[in-house]
PDB file of C-alpha atoms in Angstrom:
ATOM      1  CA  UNK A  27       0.000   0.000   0.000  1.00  0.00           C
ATOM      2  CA  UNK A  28       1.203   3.413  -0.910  1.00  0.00           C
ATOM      3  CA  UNK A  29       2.224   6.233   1.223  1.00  0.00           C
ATOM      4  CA  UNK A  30      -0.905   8.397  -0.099  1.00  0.00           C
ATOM      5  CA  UNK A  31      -3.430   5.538   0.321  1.00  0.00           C
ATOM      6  CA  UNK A  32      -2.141   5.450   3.552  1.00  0.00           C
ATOM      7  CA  UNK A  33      -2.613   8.675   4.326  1.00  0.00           C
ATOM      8  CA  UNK A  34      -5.989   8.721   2.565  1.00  0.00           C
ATOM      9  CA  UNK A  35      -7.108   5.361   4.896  1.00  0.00           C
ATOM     10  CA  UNK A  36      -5.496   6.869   7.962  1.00  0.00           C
ATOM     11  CA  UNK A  37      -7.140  10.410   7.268  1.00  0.00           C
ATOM     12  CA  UNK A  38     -10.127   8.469   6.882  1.00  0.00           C
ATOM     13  CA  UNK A  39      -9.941   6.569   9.647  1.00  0.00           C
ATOM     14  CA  UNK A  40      -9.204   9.390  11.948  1.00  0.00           C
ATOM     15  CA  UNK A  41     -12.027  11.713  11.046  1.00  0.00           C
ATOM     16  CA  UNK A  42     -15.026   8.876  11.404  1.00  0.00           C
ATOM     17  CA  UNK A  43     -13.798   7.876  14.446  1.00  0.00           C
ATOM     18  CA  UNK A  44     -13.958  11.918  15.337  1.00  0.00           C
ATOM     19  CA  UNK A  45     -17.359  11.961  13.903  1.00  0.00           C
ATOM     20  CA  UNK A  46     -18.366   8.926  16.236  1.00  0.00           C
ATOM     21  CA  UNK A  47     -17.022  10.660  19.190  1.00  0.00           C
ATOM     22  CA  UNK A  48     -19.371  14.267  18.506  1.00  0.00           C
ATOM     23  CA  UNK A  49     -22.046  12.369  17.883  1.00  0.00           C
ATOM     24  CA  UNK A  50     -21.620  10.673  20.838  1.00  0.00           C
ATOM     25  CA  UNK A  51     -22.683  14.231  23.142  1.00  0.00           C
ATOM     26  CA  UNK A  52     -26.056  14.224  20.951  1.00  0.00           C
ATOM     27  CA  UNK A  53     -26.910  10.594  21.494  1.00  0.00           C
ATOM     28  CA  UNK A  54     -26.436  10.616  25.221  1.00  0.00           C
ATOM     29  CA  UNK A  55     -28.541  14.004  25.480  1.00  0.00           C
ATOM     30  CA  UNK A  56     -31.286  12.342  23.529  1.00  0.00           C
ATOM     31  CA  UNK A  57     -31.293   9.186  25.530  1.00  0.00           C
ATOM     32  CA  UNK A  58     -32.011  11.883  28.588  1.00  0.00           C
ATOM     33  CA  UNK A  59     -34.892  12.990  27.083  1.00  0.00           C
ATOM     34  CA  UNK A  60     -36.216  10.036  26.772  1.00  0.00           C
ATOM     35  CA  UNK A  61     -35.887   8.176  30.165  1.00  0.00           C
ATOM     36  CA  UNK A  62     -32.617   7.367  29.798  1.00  0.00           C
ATOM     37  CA  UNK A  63     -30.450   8.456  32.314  1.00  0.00           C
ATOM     38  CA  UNK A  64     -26.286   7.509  32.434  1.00  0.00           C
ATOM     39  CA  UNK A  65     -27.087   4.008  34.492  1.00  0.00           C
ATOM     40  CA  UNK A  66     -29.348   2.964  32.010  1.00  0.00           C
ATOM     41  CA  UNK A  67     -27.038   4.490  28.810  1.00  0.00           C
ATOM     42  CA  UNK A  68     -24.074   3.000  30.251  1.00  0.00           C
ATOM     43  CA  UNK A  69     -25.824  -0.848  30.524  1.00  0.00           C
ATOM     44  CA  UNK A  70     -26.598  -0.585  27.065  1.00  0.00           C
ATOM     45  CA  UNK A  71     -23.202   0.470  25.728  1.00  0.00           C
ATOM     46  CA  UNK A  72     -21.324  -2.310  28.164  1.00  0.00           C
ATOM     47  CA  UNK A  73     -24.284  -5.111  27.224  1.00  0.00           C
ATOM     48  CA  UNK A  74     -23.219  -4.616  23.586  1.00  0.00           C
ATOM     49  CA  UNK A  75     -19.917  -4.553  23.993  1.00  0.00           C
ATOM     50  CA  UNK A  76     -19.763  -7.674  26.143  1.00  0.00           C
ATOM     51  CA  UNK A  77     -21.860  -9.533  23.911  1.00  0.00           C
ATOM     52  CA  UNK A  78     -19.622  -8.434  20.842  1.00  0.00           C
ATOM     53  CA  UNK A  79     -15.850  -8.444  21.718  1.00  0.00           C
ATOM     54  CA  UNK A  80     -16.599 -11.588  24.030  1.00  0.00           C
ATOM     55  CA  UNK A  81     -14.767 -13.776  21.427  1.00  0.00           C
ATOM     56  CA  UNK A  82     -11.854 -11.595  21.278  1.00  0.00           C
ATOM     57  CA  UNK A  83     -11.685 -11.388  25.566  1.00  0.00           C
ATOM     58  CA  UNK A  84     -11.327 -15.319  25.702  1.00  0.00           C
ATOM     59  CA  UNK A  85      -8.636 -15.137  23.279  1.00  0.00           C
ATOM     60  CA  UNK A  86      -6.536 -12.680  25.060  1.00  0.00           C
ATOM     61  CA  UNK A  87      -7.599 -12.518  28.274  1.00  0.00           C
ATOM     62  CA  UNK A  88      -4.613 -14.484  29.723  1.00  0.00           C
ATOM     63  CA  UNK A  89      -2.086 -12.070  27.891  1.00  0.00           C
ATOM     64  CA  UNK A  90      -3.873  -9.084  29.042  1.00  0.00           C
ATOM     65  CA  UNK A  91      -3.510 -10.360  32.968  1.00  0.00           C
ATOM     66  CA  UNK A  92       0.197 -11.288  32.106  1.00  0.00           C
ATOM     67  CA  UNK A  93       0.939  -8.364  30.601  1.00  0.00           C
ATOM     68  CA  UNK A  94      -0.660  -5.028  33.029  1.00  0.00           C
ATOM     69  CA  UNK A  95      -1.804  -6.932  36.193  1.00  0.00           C
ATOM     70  CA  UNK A  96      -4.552  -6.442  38.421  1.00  0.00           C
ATOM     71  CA  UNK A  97      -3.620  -3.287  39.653  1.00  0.00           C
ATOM     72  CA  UNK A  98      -3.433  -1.739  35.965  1.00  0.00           C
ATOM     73  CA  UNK A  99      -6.836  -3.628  35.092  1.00  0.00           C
ATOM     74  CA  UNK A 100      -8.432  -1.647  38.266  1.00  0.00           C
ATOM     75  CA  UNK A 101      -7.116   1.191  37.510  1.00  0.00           C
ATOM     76  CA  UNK A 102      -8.097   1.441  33.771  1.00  0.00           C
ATOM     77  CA  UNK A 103     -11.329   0.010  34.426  1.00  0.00           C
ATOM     78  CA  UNK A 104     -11.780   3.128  36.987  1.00  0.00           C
ATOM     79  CA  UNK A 105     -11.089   5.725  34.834  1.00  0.00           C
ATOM     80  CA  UNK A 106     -12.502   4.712  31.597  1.00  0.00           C
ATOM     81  CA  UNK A 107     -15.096   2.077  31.688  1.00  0.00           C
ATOM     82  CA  UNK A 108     -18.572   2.006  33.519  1.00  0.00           C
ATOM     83  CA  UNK A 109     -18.116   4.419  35.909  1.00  0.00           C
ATOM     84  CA  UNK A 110     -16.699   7.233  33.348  1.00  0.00           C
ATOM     85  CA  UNK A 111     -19.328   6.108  30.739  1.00  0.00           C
ATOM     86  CA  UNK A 112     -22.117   6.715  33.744  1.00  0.00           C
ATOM     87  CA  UNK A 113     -20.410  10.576  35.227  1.00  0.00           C
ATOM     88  CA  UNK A 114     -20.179  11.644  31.232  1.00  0.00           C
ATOM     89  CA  UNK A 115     -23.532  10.586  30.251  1.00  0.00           C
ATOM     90  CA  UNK A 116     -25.212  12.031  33.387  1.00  0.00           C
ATOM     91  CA  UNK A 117     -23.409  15.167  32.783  1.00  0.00           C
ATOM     92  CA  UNK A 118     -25.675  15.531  29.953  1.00  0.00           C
ATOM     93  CA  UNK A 119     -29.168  14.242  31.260  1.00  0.00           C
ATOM     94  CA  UNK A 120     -28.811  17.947  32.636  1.00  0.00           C
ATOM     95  CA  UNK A 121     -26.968  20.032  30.536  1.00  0.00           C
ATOM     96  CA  UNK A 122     -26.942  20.816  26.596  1.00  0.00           C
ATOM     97  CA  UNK A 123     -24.423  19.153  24.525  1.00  0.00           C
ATOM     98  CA  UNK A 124     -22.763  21.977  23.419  1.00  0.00           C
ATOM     99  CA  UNK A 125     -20.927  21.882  27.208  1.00  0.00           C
ATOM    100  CA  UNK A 126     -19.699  19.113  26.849  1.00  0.00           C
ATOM    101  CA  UNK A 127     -18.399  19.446  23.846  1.00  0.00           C
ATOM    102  CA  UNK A 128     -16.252  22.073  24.766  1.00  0.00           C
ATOM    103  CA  UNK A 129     -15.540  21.655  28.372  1.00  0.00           C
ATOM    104  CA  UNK A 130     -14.475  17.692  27.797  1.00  0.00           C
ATOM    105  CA  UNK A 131     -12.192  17.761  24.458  1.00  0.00           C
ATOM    106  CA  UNK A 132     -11.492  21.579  25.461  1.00  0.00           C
ATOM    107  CA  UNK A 133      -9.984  20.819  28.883  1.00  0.00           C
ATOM    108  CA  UNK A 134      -8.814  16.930  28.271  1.00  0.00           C
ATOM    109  CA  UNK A 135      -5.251  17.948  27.080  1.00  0.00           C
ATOM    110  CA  UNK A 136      -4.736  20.000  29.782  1.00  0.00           C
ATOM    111  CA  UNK A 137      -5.163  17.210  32.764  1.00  0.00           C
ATOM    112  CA  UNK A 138      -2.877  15.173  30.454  1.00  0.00           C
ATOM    113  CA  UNK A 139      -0.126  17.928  30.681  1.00  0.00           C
ATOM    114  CA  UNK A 140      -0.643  18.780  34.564  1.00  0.00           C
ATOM    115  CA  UNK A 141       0.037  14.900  35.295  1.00  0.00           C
ATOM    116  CA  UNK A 142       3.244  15.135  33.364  1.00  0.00           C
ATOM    117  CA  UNK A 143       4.264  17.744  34.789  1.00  0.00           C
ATOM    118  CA  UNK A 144       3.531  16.579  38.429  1.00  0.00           C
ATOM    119  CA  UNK A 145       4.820  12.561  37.837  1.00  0.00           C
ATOM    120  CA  UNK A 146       7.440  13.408  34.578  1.00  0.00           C
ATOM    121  CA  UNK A 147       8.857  16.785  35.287  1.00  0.00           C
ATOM    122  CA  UNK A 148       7.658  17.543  31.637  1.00  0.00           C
ATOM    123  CA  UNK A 149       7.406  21.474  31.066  1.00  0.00           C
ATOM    124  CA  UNK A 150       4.367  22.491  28.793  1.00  0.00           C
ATOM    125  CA  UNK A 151       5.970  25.187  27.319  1.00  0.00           C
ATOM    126  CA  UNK A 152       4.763  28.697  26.256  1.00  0.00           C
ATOM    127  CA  UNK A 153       2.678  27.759  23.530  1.00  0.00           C
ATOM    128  CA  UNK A 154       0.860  24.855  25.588  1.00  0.00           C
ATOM    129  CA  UNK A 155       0.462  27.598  28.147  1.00  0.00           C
ATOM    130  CA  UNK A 156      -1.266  29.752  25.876  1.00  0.00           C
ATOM    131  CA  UNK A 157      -3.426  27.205  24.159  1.00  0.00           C
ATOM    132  CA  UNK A 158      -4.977  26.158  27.455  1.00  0.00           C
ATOM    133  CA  UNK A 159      -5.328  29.683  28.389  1.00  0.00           C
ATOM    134  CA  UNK A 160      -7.813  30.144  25.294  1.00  0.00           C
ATOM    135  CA  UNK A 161      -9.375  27.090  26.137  1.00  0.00           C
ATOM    136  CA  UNK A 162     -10.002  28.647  29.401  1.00  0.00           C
ATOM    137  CA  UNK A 163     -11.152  31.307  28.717  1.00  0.00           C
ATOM    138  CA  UNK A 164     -13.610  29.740  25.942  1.00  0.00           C
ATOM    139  CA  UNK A 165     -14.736  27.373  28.826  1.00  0.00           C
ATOM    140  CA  UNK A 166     -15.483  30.442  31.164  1.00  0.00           C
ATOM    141  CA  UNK A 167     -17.328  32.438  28.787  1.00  0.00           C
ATOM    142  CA  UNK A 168     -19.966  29.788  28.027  1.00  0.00           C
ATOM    143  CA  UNK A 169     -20.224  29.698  32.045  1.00  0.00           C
ATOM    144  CA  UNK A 170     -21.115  33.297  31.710  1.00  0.00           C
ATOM    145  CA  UNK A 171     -23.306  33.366  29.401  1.00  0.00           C
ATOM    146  CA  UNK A 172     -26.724  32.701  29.176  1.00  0.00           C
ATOM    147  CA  UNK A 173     -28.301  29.184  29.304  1.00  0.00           C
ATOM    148  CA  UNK A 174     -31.581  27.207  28.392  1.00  0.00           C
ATOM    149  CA  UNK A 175     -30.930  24.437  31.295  1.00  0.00           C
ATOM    150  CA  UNK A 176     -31.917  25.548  34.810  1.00  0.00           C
ATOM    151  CA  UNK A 177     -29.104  26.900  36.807  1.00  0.00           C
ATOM    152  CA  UNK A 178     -29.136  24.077  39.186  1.00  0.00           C
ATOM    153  CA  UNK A 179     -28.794  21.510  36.571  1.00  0.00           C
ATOM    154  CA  UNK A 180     -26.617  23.494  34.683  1.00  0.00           C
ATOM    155  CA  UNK A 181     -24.176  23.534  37.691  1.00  0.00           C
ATOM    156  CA  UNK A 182     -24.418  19.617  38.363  1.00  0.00           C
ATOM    157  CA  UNK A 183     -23.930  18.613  34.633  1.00  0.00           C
ATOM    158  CA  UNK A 184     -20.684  20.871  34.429  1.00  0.00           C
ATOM    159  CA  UNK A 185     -19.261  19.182  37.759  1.00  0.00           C
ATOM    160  CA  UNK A 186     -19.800  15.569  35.908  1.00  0.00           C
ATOM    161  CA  UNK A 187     -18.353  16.957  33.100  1.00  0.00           C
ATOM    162  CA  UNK A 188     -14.922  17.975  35.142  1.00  0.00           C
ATOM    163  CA  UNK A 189     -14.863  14.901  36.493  1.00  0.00           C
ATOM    164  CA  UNK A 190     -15.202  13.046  33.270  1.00  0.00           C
ATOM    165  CA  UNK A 191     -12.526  15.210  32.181  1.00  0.00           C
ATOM    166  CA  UNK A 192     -10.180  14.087  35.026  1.00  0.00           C
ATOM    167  CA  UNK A 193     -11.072  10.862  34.391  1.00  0.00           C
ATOM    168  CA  UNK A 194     -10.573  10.946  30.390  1.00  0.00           C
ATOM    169  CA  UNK A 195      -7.327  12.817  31.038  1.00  0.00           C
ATOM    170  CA  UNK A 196      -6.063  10.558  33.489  1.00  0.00           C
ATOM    171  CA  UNK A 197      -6.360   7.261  31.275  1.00  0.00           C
ATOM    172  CA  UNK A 198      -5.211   9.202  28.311  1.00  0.00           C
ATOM    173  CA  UNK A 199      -1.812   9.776  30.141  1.00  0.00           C
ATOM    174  CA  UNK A 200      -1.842   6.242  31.809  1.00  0.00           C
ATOM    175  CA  UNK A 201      -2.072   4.567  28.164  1.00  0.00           C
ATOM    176  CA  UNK A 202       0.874   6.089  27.565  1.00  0.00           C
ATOM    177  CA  UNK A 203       3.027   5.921  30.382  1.00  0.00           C
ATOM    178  CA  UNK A 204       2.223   1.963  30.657  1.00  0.00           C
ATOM    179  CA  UNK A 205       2.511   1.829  27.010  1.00  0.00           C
ATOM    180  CA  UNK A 206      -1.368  -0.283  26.488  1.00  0.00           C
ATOM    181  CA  UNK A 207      -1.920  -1.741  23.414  1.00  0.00           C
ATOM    182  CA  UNK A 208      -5.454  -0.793  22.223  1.00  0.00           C
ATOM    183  CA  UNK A 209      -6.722  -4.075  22.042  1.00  0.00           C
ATOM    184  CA  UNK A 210      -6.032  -5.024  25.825  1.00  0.00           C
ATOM    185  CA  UNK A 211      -7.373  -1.690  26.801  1.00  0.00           C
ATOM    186  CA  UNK A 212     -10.362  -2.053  24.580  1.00  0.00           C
ATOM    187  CA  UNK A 213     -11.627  -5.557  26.103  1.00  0.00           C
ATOM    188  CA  UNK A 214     -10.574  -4.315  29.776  1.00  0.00           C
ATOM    189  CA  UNK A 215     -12.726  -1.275  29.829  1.00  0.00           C
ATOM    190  CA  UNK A 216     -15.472  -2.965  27.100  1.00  0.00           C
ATOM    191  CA  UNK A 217     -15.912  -6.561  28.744  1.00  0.00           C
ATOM    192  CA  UNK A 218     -14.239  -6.578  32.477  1.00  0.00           C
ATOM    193  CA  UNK A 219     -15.951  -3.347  33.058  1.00  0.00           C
ATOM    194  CA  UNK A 220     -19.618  -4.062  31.655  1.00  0.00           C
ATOM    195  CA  UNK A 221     -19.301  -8.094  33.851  1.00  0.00           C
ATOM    196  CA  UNK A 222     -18.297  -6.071  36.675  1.00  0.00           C
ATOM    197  CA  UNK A 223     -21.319  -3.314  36.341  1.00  0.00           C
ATOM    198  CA  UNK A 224     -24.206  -5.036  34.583  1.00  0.00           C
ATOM    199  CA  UNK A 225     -24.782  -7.672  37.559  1.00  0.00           C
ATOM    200  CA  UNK A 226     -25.467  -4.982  39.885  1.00  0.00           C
ATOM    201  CA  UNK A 227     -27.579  -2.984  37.432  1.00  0.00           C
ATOM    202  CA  UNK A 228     -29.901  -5.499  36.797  1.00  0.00           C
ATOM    203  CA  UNK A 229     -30.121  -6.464  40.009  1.00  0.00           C
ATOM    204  CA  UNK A 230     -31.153  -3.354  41.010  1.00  0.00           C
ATOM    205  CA  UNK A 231     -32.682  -1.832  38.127  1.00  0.00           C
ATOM    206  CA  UNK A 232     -34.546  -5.139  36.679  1.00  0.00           C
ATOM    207  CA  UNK A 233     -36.007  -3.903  33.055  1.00  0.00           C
ATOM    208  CA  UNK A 234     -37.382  -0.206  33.824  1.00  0.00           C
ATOM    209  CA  UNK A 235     -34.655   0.338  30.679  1.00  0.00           C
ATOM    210  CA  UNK A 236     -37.175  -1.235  28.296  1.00  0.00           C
ATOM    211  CA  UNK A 237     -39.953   1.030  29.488  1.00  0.00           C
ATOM    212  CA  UNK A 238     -38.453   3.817  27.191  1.00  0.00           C
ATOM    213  CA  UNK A 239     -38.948   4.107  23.576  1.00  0.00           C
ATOM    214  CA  UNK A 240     -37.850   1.121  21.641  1.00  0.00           C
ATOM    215  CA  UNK A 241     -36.271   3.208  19.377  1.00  0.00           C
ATOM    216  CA  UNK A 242     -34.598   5.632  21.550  1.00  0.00           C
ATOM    217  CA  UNK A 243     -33.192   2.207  23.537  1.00  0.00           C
ATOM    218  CA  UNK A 244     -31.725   0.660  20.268  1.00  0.00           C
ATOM    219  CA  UNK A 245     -30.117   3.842  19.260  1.00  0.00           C
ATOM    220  CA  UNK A 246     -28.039   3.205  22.207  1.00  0.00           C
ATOM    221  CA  UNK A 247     -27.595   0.009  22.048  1.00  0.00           C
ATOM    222  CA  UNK A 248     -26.024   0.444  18.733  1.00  0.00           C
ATOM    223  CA  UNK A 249     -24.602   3.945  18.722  1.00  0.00           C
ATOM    224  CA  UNK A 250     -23.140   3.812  22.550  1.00  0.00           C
ATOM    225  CA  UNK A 251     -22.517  -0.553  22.086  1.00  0.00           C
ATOM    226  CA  UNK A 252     -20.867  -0.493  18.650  1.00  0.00           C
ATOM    227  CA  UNK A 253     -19.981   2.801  17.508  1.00  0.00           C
ATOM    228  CA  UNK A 254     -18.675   4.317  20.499  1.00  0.00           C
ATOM    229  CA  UNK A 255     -17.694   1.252  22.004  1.00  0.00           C
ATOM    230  CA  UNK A 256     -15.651  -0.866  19.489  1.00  0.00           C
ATOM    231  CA  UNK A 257     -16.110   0.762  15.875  1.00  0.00           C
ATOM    232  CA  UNK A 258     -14.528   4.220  17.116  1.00  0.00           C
ATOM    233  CA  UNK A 259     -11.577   2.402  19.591  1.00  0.00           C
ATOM    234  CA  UNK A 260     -10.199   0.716  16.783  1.00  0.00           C
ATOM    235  CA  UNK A 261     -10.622   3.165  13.984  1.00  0.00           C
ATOM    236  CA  UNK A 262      -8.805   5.598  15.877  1.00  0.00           C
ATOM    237  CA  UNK A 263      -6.029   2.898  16.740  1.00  0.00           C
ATOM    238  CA  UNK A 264      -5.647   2.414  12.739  1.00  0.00           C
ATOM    239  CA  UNK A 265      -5.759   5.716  12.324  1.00  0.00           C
ATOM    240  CA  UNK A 266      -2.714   6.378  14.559  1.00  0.00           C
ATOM    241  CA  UNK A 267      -0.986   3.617  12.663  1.00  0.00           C
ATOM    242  CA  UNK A 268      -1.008   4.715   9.721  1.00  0.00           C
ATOM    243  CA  UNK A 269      -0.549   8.125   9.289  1.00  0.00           C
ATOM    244  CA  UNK A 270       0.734   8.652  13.688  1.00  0.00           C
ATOM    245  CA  UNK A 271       0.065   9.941  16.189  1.00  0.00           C
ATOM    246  CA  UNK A 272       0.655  13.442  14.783  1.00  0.00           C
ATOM    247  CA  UNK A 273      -1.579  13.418  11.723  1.00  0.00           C
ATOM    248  CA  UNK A 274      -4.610  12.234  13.715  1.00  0.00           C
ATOM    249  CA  UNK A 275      -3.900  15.248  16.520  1.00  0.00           C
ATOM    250  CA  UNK A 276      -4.021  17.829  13.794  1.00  0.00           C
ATOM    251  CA  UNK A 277      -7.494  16.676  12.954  1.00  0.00           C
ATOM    252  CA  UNK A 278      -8.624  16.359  16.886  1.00  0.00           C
ATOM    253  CA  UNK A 279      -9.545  20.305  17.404  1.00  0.00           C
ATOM    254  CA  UNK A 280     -12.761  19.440  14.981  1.00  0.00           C
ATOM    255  CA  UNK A 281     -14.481  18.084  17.622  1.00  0.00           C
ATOM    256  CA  UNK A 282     -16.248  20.446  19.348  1.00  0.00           C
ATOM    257  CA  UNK A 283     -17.475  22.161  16.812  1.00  0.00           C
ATOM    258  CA  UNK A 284     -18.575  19.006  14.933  1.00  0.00           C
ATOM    259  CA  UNK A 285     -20.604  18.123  17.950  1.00  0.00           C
ATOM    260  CA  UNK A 286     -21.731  21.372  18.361  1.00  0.00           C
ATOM    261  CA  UNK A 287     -23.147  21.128  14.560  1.00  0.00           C
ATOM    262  CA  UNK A 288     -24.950  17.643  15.129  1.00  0.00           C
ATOM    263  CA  UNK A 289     -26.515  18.520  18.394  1.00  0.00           C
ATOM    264  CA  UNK A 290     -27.899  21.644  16.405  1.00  0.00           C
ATOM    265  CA  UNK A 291     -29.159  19.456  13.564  1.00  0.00           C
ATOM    266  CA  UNK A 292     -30.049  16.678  15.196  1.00  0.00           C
ATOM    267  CA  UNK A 293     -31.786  17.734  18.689  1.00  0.00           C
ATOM    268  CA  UNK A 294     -32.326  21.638  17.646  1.00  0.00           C
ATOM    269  CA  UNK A 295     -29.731  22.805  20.434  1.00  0.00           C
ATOM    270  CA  UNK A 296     -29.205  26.219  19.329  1.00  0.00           C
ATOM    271  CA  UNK A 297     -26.035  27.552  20.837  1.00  0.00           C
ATOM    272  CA  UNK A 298     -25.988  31.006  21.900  1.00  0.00           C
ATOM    273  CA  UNK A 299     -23.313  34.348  20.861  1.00  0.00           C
ATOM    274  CA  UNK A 300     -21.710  33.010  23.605  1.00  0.00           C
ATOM    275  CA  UNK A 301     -21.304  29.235  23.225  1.00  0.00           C
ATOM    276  CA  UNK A 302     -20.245  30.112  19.964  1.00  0.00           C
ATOM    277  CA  UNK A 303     -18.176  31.815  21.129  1.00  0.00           C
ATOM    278  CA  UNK A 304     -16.746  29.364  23.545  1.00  0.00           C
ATOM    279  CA  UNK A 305     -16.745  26.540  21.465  1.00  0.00           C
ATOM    280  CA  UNK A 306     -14.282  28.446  18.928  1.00  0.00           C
ATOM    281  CA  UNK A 307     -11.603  29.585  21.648  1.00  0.00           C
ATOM    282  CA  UNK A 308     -12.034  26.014  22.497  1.00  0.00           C
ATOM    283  CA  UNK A 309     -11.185  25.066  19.111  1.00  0.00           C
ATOM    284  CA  UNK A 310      -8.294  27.459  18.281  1.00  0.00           C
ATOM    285  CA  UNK A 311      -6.544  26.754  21.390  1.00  0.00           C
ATOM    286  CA  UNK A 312      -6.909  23.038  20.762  1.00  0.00           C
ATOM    287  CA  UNK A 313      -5.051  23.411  17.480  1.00  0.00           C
ATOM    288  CA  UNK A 314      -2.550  25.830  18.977  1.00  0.00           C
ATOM    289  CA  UNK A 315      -2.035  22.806  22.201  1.00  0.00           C
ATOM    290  CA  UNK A 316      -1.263  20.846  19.180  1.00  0.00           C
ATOM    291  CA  UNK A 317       1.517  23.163  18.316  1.00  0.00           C
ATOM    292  CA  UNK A 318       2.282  24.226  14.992  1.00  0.00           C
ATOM    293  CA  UNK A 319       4.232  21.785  13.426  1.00  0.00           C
ATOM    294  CA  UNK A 320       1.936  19.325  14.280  1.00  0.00           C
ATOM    295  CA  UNK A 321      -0.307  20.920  11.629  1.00  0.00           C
ATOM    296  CA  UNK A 322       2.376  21.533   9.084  1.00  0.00           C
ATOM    297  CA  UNK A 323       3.238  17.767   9.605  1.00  0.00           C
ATOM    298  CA  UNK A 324      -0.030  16.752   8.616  1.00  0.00           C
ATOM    299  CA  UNK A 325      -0.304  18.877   5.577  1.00  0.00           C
ATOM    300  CA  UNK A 326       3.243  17.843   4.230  1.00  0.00           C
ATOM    301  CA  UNK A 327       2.205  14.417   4.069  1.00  0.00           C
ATOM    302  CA  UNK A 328      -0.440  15.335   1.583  1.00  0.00           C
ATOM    303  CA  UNK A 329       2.010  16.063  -0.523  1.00  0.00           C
ATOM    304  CA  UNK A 330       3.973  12.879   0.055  1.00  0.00           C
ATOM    305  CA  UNK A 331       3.568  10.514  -3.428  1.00  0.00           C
TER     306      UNK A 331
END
């Protein structure tokens, strides 16, 4: 395969699995509205994902326990499986999408740098320093300005979201310090997770899942249980292989828009001056985080033959 197909596939690869994830804010938020809160979100996602990459658990579970432990397995299950999928999606049962699209992406790199810093010694630098600045300051201004939710909500769903984002960062920077490969992290957080969690939900919660629409249910079941859960994982993964790690960060920063854009379309979310607002400091300091030559990396290889 050629160096442009490559780039073409990778490119590809990259901006589905983007699309997945900012279509991801829209689906949850619909879910809320009907019935669905995180708990109930969460058990379809993890029943899916059980169900699906069950075949591929049994064949590596042995070399997954071998290679990261219990400790590791606890720890990534913590930060990124049923407990993060249930704090993210009850962030939005009570506020609009367009938060989290900004506040989780926005602030995400930031926890990643603040942990290297604290366990690595690793210096941001002045133009990571400004980047998260904007992003700051594209955060705050949607705080400021007006909403549609209820203050009270409004408050709760961006305290999951910060927490989600402490979460997301944390695994982010554990992935690589403990170098996972994608496929052990994928059936840790998408099967040892979901055995762990859907006993107890069950158990407690019995079927009041199926009292919501049957439509609104299998959109989660497919969008949260395939998309999010296994499709997007390993298209980003192929992504990164093919074209790095750099490539696929240039194209990153499109995310909050892009899930500003489908929560518009899709649920009628109609951002304010002000979220707009927020959303693009969000955006520009994301591509500045990414630092320049991470862009002009990107573009060169378009012109690679």
């Amino acid at each position: 395969m050629t160096a442009r197909s490559d780039l073409f596939l990778g490119s590809l690869f990259a901006m589905t699995a983007i699309a997945i994830y900012a279509g991801m804010f829209a689906v949850g938020r619909h879910g809320a509205g009907n019935g669905l809160d995180g708990f109930d979100q969460s058990a379809a996602r993890f029943l899916m994902s059980c169900i699906l990459l069950a075949p591929l658990a049994l064949r590596r579970a042995s070399g997954i326990w071998t290679r990261l432990g219990l400790f590791r397995i606890l720890v990534l299950m913590s930060l990124q499986g049923a407990v993060y999928s249930v704090v993210f999606l009850s962030a939005l049962t009570y506020a609009p999408a367009v938060y989290g699209a900004a506040f989780v992406p926005g602030l995400q790199p930031f926890v990643v740098v603040v942990l290297g810093f604290l366990i690595l010694a690793e210096r941001p630098g002045k133009i990571k320093t400004i980047a998260f600045a904007i992003c700051f300051a594209g955060c705050s201004i949607m705080i400021i300005g007006p909403s549609t939710a209820p203050a009270a909500n409004l408050s709760a769903g961006l305290a999951l979201f910060g927490v989600s984002t402490l979460m997301w960062g944390s695994y982010t920077f554990l992935l690589r310090v403990w170098s996972i490969e994608p496929l052990d992290a994928l059936v840790v957080i998408g099967v040892s997770s979901g055995i762990l969690f859907l006993p107890p939900y069950f158990a407690i919660r019995e079927f009041v899942a199926l009292e919501a629409p049957l439509s609104a249910l299998l959109l989660q079941l497919i969008y949260q249980g395939v998309f999010v859960g296994i499709l997007a994982a390993l298209l980003f993964a192929s992504a990164v292989q093919k074209i790095g790690s750099l490539s696929v960060a240039a194209l990153t920063p499109t995310m909050p828009a892009l899930a500003t854009i489908i929560a518009l379309v899709t649920l009628g979310e109609d951002p304010s001056v002000f979220q707009w607002a927020g959303i693009g400091l969000v955006s520009i300091g994301l591509i500045i985080s990414k630092s320049p030559k991470i862009v002009i990396s990107y573009f060169k290889n378009t012109s690679t033959p």
